[in-house]
Amino acid sequence: MIELASPQAASKFRSEIKPTWCPGCGDFGVLNSLQTACATIGINPKDLVVVSGIGCSSNLPGFIHSYGMHTLHGRGVAVAQGVRLGNHGLTVVATGGDGDGYGIGVGHFVHAVRRNINMTYIVMNNQIYGLTTGQTSPTTTKGVKTKSTPGGNIENALNPLGIALMAGASFVARGFSGDANGLAEIMTKAIAHKGFSLVDVLSPCVTYNKMNTYAWFRERVYKLQEKGHDVTNMESALKASLDWDQRIATGVLYQVERPTYEEQDPAMAEFGPLVNHKLGLSDNDWKAVVQEFM
Amino acid sequence: MDIKSATVWIGGAAGDGVASTGDILAKTCSRSGLHYFAQSSYQSVIRGGHVVYQFQASSEPVYTHGDNFDLLIALNQDSVDYHIKSINKGAGRGFIFNSDKVKLDVSALPAGALAYGLPVGDLTAEFGRNPVMQNTLACGVFINLLQLSWDVFEKAVRDQFGKKKAEIADLNVKVARKGFEYAQSKFQPLKDIVLKGDGRPRMLLGANQAIALGAVAGGCTFYSAYPMTPASAIMHWLAPRSSKYGIVMKQCEDEIASINMAIGAGFSGTRAMTGTSGGGFALMTEAMGLSGITEVPVVAVLVQRGGPSTGLPTKTEQGDLFQALGAGQGEYPKAVMTPISVEDAYFSTVQSLNIAEKYQLPVMLLSDLLLSEHLETVDSEALTNKVVIDRGDVVDSVGADYTRYADTPSGISPRVYPGLEGGQHVAGSDEHDEDGTLISDIFTNPTTRVKMVRKRFRKMDALAKEIAGESFVKEGPAQADLTLVGWGSTYKTLKNIRLALEKEGMKVNHIQFRIVWPFPAEAALKELKSAKKAVLVENNYSGLFAKLLRQETGLSVPHHIRKFDGEPFYFAPLLERVKGLLNPGAPEVQYLVTAELDIPIKRVVATAGV
């Protein structure tokens, strides 16, 4: 058990802007848990950068007191990696939704996972496109009727945790926004993890997803960590990622230590955070490089 | 009278060693103090296809890769068959080839031309008959025919193989010497061509290397890209020097990631740049707008090639002007630079990085395959590491009233880098207020929208002022009978045309645009309105720059010479067309085609390049 920071401690991450999400939206829980997790770790808001894509959930950077970027649909993870590579002294958290990260941005997601840049990616997975008023998403259950699939969705839902595991993730977790403390604990572990961490959050859309409601999830979620789950066992993690219809695993599915991108990049390993580098070419370097071209 | 330059072609299939043969001869020339300009006409295949590497070496400055050849090193039969019609007239002009494999009908050659056939098998028997030995042997012959320095050549060979492969270097030197001596005993050097270097070794590079070097010298520490011809050489130059200069070279999953990562790095306070060709740039355009509205600086290099779609993967074109000008949805301030030479590519890269950070906007740096991939000698004094690195208005302490997007008179709002207490804000892709609040989250206030758009566009006024006087170069007399107009890579060809016409006693001047956005409308109008006769030369079909010029100045240039066959302008045919403009009734628009490279397609091309 992690001793979580108090709401008062977490309040330093509160921004002046009130979230614009629908009352009851799962994303409120995600925001609160993220603020608690950051306070628990003891991050200074000036050293935190929260980067999002586009969608309801991607408005989150505006609601947390830190540096942030609100970017393009699907591109938040790419921008966030750039922020972290530009200054790896910063704590970088990317946030977004299932359409953003598993639909239009799925390419960036997979490659970010395999790179193992030390950052956290939180996906508020509500299995629907909310901001565009209710079309099917990559995680919409097969058969579900949405505005764009009036006869029922005929595509299979994507398994983000399985994809992350197969892409070589060093940290994969799932949380439920109806369990604030459990989610804050997972996020704390994710942000503290050295390497790329994925937290897929079951975050109900109370307006457009009438199937995957809080009640629906409450009947199914269980905590892996209470079942003696071995987080270093890939097979058990994959098995847990396949849970869905009957029961849904939450908690850390997989966590191993691997060298981060920052540790292995030749320039960053040699010089430290890019942002502090001395710029330009010295006279000696210049002489040598001119000779190279001779 | 002595001719001070030689035009040489090396022909073969991809995989025959055309490029490495060219490299050795290039180094031999540049280190001898000669001037050198090379262009490779190659195909999008790794092995096979037909490659023609063309270069001009001269005792005097050269501006193009030349026209017809004096000597052609033919590494295969095709090179003889295809190019026999492109030989220059004159004694000793001819083909250097492996007579064991390649047949040449001497009677097909013009008077005075020669077949420098080499019995490669016999000559290399003692060395073990490696097929690439024909290249080395031919180099030795070439050095002798043009009376270049054997010592300089030998060192170039040794340097190419390096100390680690000293044995192979030794072998190649021996083989080349065999060729050199064979030529000495069997052939006469070309008497009328005298290549005399001034003894000053010169740098040898193309714009891709100049851009990479400019990036490092200009303080860029993050370069992200996805491989794409003809921009990849920037990546290739930076990657092995990453830990030396402290620059991260990040190969990404696609160009969308490349530019978005560069923007992320820019937000963190790192000088960041990305680069690609037209297809990749098309994927980047949405993020150009992201840079525009979030005011996070980024530089994107766009090395144009023949389009549309994957088009001509290994051919040159100036076809992406409007793609750059119109990149992305909506309106945002931006700058578009079109460097005109290798030297200018170096300085333009530094300038792009400065403009991007000073004005907090995206800068597009347009090169093309010709400029980026050709190779030329550059005086080392023409470049310098003493360049200004201007990070713009970045503050390292802020008061309680700090707002990231403050509506300042200049439109430039002081930046902060993450990590600074009190500077916390969100850089928003949605329209936002001065403090970064997304206005779409509260109420899309029309007044705020107007204020913020105006704030961003105000930056263009200061930028336009800063670059006034640098947008184009003008050479030749103030008033002339003919004005040559171009943009980007055509500069040196047009300079060559001007100098040639001047020699013939004509009054010609030349205007070449190197920054096309913000467009220097007033200055351009002033120059061109008074031109007696003007011709706009560009490497595309529909006259993109002509359209831009008309849009911005209302001015229509009366004559246009264009080319969209994938090859750059060749000097002699262009000169002829330009001269023709002086005749009454000269056409308004005319197109050039390099018919010399109109060779039959015999084989199925196996792999498409990216």
PDB file of N, CA, C and O in Angstrom, chain B residues 430-468:
ATOM      1  N   ASP B 430      -6.095  24.688 -29.464  1.00  0.00           N
ATOM      2  CA  ASP B 430      -7.322  25.464 -29.637  1.00  0.00           C
ATOM      3  C   ASP B 430      -6.977  26.939 -29.452  1.00  0.00           C
ATOM      4  O   ASP B 430      -5.997  27.267 -28.777  1.00  0.00           O
ATOM      5  N   GLU B 431      -7.792  27.790 -29.996  1.00  0.00           N
ATOM      6  CA  GLU B 431      -7.600  29.224 -29.745  1.00  0.00           C
ATOM      7  C   GLU B 431      -7.662  29.454 -28.246  1.00  0.00           C
ATOM      8  O   GLU B 431      -8.419  28.800 -27.518  1.00  0.00           O
ATOM      9  N   HIS B 432      -6.791  30.345 -27.780  1.00  0.00           N
ATOM     10  CA  HIS B 432      -6.664  30.557 -26.340  1.00  0.00           C
ATOM     11  C   HIS B 432      -6.505  32.040 -26.044  1.00  0.00           C
ATOM     12  O   HIS B 432      -6.226  32.844 -26.933  1.00  0.00           O
ATOM     13  N   ASP B 433      -6.661  32.364 -24.795  1.00  0.00           N
ATOM     14  CA  ASP B 433      -6.492  33.753 -24.366  1.00  0.00           C
ATOM     15  C   ASP B 433      -5.031  33.997 -24.006  1.00  0.00           C
ATOM     16  O   ASP B 433      -4.204  33.093 -24.095  1.00  0.00           O
ATOM     17  N   GLU B 434      -4.746  35.202 -23.553  1.00  0.00           N
ATOM     18  CA  GLU B 434      -3.353  35.561 -23.272  1.00  0.00           C
ATOM     19  C   GLU B 434      -2.693  34.630 -22.253  1.00  0.00           C
ATOM     20  O   GLU B 434      -1.493  34.388 -22.309  1.00  0.00           O
ATOM     21  N   ASP B 435      -3.487  34.134 -21.302  1.00  0.00           N
ATOM     22  CA  ASP B 435      -2.892  33.253 -20.292  1.00  0.00           C
ATOM     23  C   ASP B 435      -2.901  31.787 -20.721  1.00  0.00           C
ATOM     24  O   ASP B 435      -2.509  30.907 -19.968  1.00  0.00           O
ATOM     25  N   GLY B 436      -3.348  31.511 -21.906  1.00  0.00           N
ATOM     26  CA  GLY B 436      -3.323  30.151 -22.419  1.00  0.00           C
ATOM     27  C   GLY B 436      -4.641  29.401 -22.265  1.00  0.00           C
ATOM     28  O   GLY B 436      -4.780  28.295 -22.787  1.00  0.00           O
ATOM     29  N   THR B 437      -5.594  30.005 -21.573  1.00  0.00           N
ATOM     30  CA  THR B 437      -6.894  29.347 -21.407  1.00  0.00           C
ATOM     31  C   THR B 437      -7.549  29.124 -22.769  1.00  0.00           C
ATOM     32  O   THR B 437      -7.626  30.051 -23.586  1.00  0.00           O
ATOM     33  N   LEU B 438      -7.986  27.900 -22.993  1.00  0.00           N
ATOM     34  CA  LEU B 438      -8.649  27.615 -24.267  1.00  0.00           C
ATOM     35  C   LEU B 438      -9.987  28.343 -24.276  1.00  0.00           C
ATOM     36  O   LEU B 438     -10.814  28.128 -23.401  1.00  0.00           O
ATOM     37  N   ILE B 439     -10.194  29.186 -25.258  1.00  0.00           N
ATOM     38  CA  ILE B 439     -11.450  29.942 -25.231  1.00  0.00           C
ATOM     39  C   ILE B 439     -12.620  29.056 -25.622  1.00  0.00           C
ATOM     40  O   ILE B 439     -13.743  29.317 -25.269  1.00  0.00           O
ATOM     41  N   SER B 440     -12.323  27.953 -26.302  1.00  0.00           N
ATOM     42  CA  SER B 440     -13.420  27.057 -26.658  1.00  0.00           C
ATOM     43  C   SER B 440     -13.960  26.344 -25.422  1.00  0.00           C
ATOM     44  O   SER B 440     -15.018  25.738 -25.455  1.00  0.00           O
ATOM     45  N   ASP B 441     -13.192  26.367 -24.328  1.00  0.00           N
ATOM     46  CA  ASP B 441     -13.643  25.719 -23.105  1.00  0.00           C
ATOM     47  C   ASP B 441     -14.638  26.566 -22.334  1.00  0.00           C
ATOM     48  O   ASP B 441     -15.371  26.056 -21.500  1.00  0.00           O
ATOM     49  N   ILE B 442     -14.598  27.860 -22.571  1.00  0.00           N
ATOM     50  CA  ILE B 442     -15.461  28.726 -21.768  1.00  0.00           C
ATOM     51  C   ILE B 442     -16.537  29.297 -22.678  1.00  0.00           C
ATOM     52  O   ILE B 442     -17.687  28.931 -22.622  1.00  0.00           O
ATOM     53  N   PHE B 443     -16.096  30.147 -23.542  1.00  0.00           N
ATOM     54  CA  PHE B 443     -16.997  30.729 -24.515  1.00  0.00           C
ATOM     55  C   PHE B 443     -16.107  31.264 -25.615  1.00  0.00           C
ATOM     56  O   PHE B 443     -15.139  31.969 -25.347  1.00  0.00           O
ATOM     57  N   THR B 444     -16.399  30.906 -26.844  1.00  0.00           N
ATOM     58  CA  THR B 444     -15.528  31.318 -27.928  1.00  0.00           C
ATOM     59  C   THR B 444     -15.781  32.788 -28.232  1.00  0.00           C
ATOM     60  O   THR B 444     -16.533  33.146 -29.124  1.00  0.00           O
ATOM     61  N   ASN B 445     -15.129  33.585 -27.428  1.00  0.00           N
ATOM     62  CA  ASN B 445     -15.348  35.023 -27.449  1.00  0.00           C
ATOM     63  C   ASN B 445     -14.765  35.639 -28.718  1.00  0.00           C
ATOM     64  O   ASN B 445     -13.561  35.585 -28.949  1.00  0.00           O
ATOM     65  N   PRO B 446     -15.611  36.238 -29.561  1.00  0.00           N
ATOM     66  CA  PRO B 446     -15.115  36.789 -30.832  1.00  0.00           C
ATOM     67  C   PRO B 446     -14.036  37.848 -30.632  1.00  0.00           C
ATOM     68  O   PRO B 446     -13.083  37.920 -31.410  1.00  0.00           O
ATOM     69  N   THR B 447     -14.160  38.636 -29.591  1.00  0.00           N
ATOM     70  CA  THR B 447     -13.176  39.696 -29.360  1.00  0.00           C
ATOM     71  C   THR B 447     -11.820  39.097 -29.015  1.00  0.00           C
ATOM     72  O   THR B 447     -10.776  39.567 -29.480  1.00  0.00           O
ATOM     73  N   THR B 448     -11.854  38.052 -28.195  1.00  0.00           N
ATOM     74  CA  THR B 448     -10.590  37.394 -27.836  1.00  0.00           C
ATOM     75  C   THR B 448      -9.954  36.784 -29.072  1.00  0.00           C
ATOM     76  O   THR B 448      -8.747  36.889 -29.296  1.00  0.00           O
ATOM     77  N   ARG B 449     -10.768  36.127 -29.864  1.00  0.00           N
ATOM     78  CA  ARG B 449     -10.262  35.521 -31.095  1.00  0.00           C
ATOM     79  C   ARG B 449      -9.558  36.564 -31.963  1.00  0.00           C
ATOM     80  O   ARG B 449      -8.443  36.366 -32.439  1.00  0.00           O
ATOM     81  N   VAL B 450     -10.217  37.684 -32.136  1.00  0.00           N
ATOM     82  CA  VAL B 450      -9.657  38.747 -32.976  1.00  0.00           C
ATOM     83  C   VAL B 450      -8.351  39.254 -32.384  1.00  0.00           C
ATOM     84  O   VAL B 450      -7.342  39.411 -33.081  1.00  0.00           O
ATOM     85  N   LYS B 451      -8.353  39.436 -31.080  1.00  0.00           N
ATOM     86  CA  LYS B 451      -7.153  39.936 -30.392  1.00  0.00           C
ATOM     87  C   LYS B 451      -5.981  38.977 -30.608  1.00  0.00           C
ATOM     88  O   LYS B 451      -4.863  39.402 -30.921  1.00  0.00           O
ATOM     89  N   MET B 452      -6.237  37.685 -30.454  1.00  0.00           N
ATOM     90  CA  MET B 452      -5.136  36.721 -30.510  1.00  0.00           C
ATOM     91  C   MET B 452      -4.627  36.507 -31.941  1.00  0.00           C
ATOM     92  O   MET B 452      -3.430  36.345 -32.158  1.00  0.00           O
ATOM     93  N   VAL B 453      -5.546  36.494 -32.905  1.00  0.00           N
ATOM     94  CA  VAL B 453      -5.099  36.358 -34.299  1.00  0.00           C
ATOM     95  C   VAL B 453      -4.241  37.565 -34.662  1.00  0.00           C
ATOM     96  O   VAL B 453      -3.170  37.439 -35.260  1.00  0.00           O
ATOM     97  N   ARG B 454      -4.722  38.739 -34.268  1.00  0.00           N
ATOM     98  CA  ARG B 454      -3.959  39.958 -34.582  1.00  0.00           C
ATOM     99  C   ARG B 454      -2.597  39.949 -33.901  1.00  0.00           C
ATOM    100  O   ARG B 454      -1.602  40.354 -34.483  1.00  0.00           O
ATOM    101  N   LYS B 455      -2.586  39.484 -32.653  1.00  0.00           N
ATOM    102  CA  LYS B 455      -1.305  39.406 -31.930  1.00  0.00           C
ATOM    103  C   LYS B 455      -0.316  38.537 -32.694  1.00  0.00           C
ATOM    104  O   LYS B 455       0.830  38.923 -32.926  1.00  0.00           O
ATOM    105  N   ARG B 456      -0.775  37.385 -33.124  1.00  0.00           N
ATOM    106  CA  ARG B 456       0.146  36.464 -33.805  1.00  0.00           C
ATOM    107  C   ARG B 456       0.621  37.037 -35.135  1.00  0.00           C
ATOM    108  O   ARG B 456       1.794  36.963 -35.481  1.00  0.00           O
ATOM    109  N   PHE B 457      -0.317  37.617 -35.872  1.00  0.00           N
ATOM    110  CA  PHE B 457       0.084  38.125 -37.192  1.00  0.00           C
ATOM    111  C   PHE B 457       0.930  39.386 -37.123  1.00  0.00           C
ATOM    112  O   PHE B 457       1.665  39.707 -38.053  1.00  0.00           O
ATOM    113  N   ARG B 458       0.846  40.111 -35.980  1.00  0.00           N
ATOM    114  CA  ARG B 458       1.696  41.295 -35.831  1.00  0.00           C
ATOM    115  C   ARG B 458       3.175  40.931 -35.908  1.00  0.00           C
ATOM    116  O   ARG B 458       4.003  41.728 -36.313  1.00  0.00           O
ATOM    117  N   LYS B 459       3.467  39.696 -35.522  1.00  0.00           N
ATOM    118  CA  LYS B 459       4.868  39.265 -35.550  1.00  0.00           C
ATOM    119  C   LYS B 459       5.437  39.321 -36.971  1.00  0.00           C
ATOM    120  O   LYS B 459       6.636  39.505 -37.158  1.00  0.00           O
ATOM    121  N   MET B 460       4.548  39.161 -37.948  1.00  0.00           N
ATOM    122  CA  MET B 460       5.005  39.164 -39.339  1.00  0.00           C
ATOM    123  C   MET B 460       5.529  40.536 -39.760  1.00  0.00           C
ATOM    124  O   MET B 460       6.397  40.629 -40.631  1.00  0.00           O
ATOM    125  N   ASP B 461       4.996  41.593 -39.142  1.00  0.00           N
ATOM    126  CA  ASP B 461       5.458  42.938 -39.515  1.00  0.00           C
ATOM    127  C   ASP B 461       6.929  43.100 -39.163  1.00  0.00           C
ATOM    128  O   ASP B 461       7.738  43.566 -39.978  1.00  0.00           O
ATOM    129  N   ALA B 462       7.252  42.708 -37.923  1.00  0.00           N
ATOM    130  CA  ALA B 462       8.644  42.840 -37.482  1.00  0.00           C
ATOM    131  C   ALA B 462       9.548  41.908 -38.282  1.00  0.00           C
ATOM    132  O   ALA B 462      10.667  42.272 -38.650  1.00  0.00           O
ATOM    133  N   LEU B 463       9.043  40.718 -38.558  1.00  0.00           N
ATOM    134  CA  LEU B 463       9.848  39.760 -39.324  1.00  0.00           C
ATOM    135  C   LEU B 463      10.131  40.309 -40.720  1.00  0.00           C
ATOM    136  O   LEU B 463      11.263  40.264 -41.209  1.00  0.00           O
ATOM    137  N   ALA B 464       9.088  40.851 -41.353  1.00  0.00           N
ATOM    138  CA  ALA B 464       9.258  41.396 -42.699  1.00  0.00           C
ATOM    139  C   ALA B 464      10.311  42.501 -42.692  1.00  0.00           C
ATOM    140  O   ALA B 464      11.145  42.592 -43.604  1.00  0.00           O
ATOM    141  N   LYS B 465      10.275  43.312 -41.641  1.00  0.00           N
ATOM    142  CA  LYS B 465      11.262  44.399 -41.544  1.00  0.00           C
ATOM    143  C   LYS B 465      12.665  43.825 -41.389  1.00  0.00           C
ATOM    144  O   LYS B 465      13.611  44.303 -42.004  1.00  0.00           O
ATOM    145  N   GLU B 466      12.768  42.806 -40.539  1.00  0.00           N
ATOM    146  CA  GLU B 466      14.095  42.233 -40.269  1.00  0.00           C
ATOM    147  C   GLU B 466      14.742  41.669 -41.535  1.00  0.00           C
ATOM    148  O   GLU B 466      15.936  41.815 -41.754  1.00  0.00           O
ATOM    149  N   ILE B 467      13.932  41.023 -42.346  1.00  0.00           N
ATOM    150  CA  ILE B 467      14.523  40.342 -43.509  1.00  0.00           C
ATOM    151  C   ILE B 467      14.522  41.193 -44.778  1.00  0.00           C
ATOM    152  O   ILE B 467      15.029  40.757 -45.808  1.00  0.00           O
ATOM    153  N   ALA B 468      13.945  42.403 -44.662  1.00  0.00           N
ATOM    154  CA  ALA B 468      13.951  43.271 -45.852  1.00  0.00           C
ATOM    155  C   ALA B 468      15.398  43.462 -46.295  1.00  0.00           C
ATOM    156  O   ALA B 468      16.278  43.692 -45.497  1.00  0.00           O
TER     157      ALA B 468
END
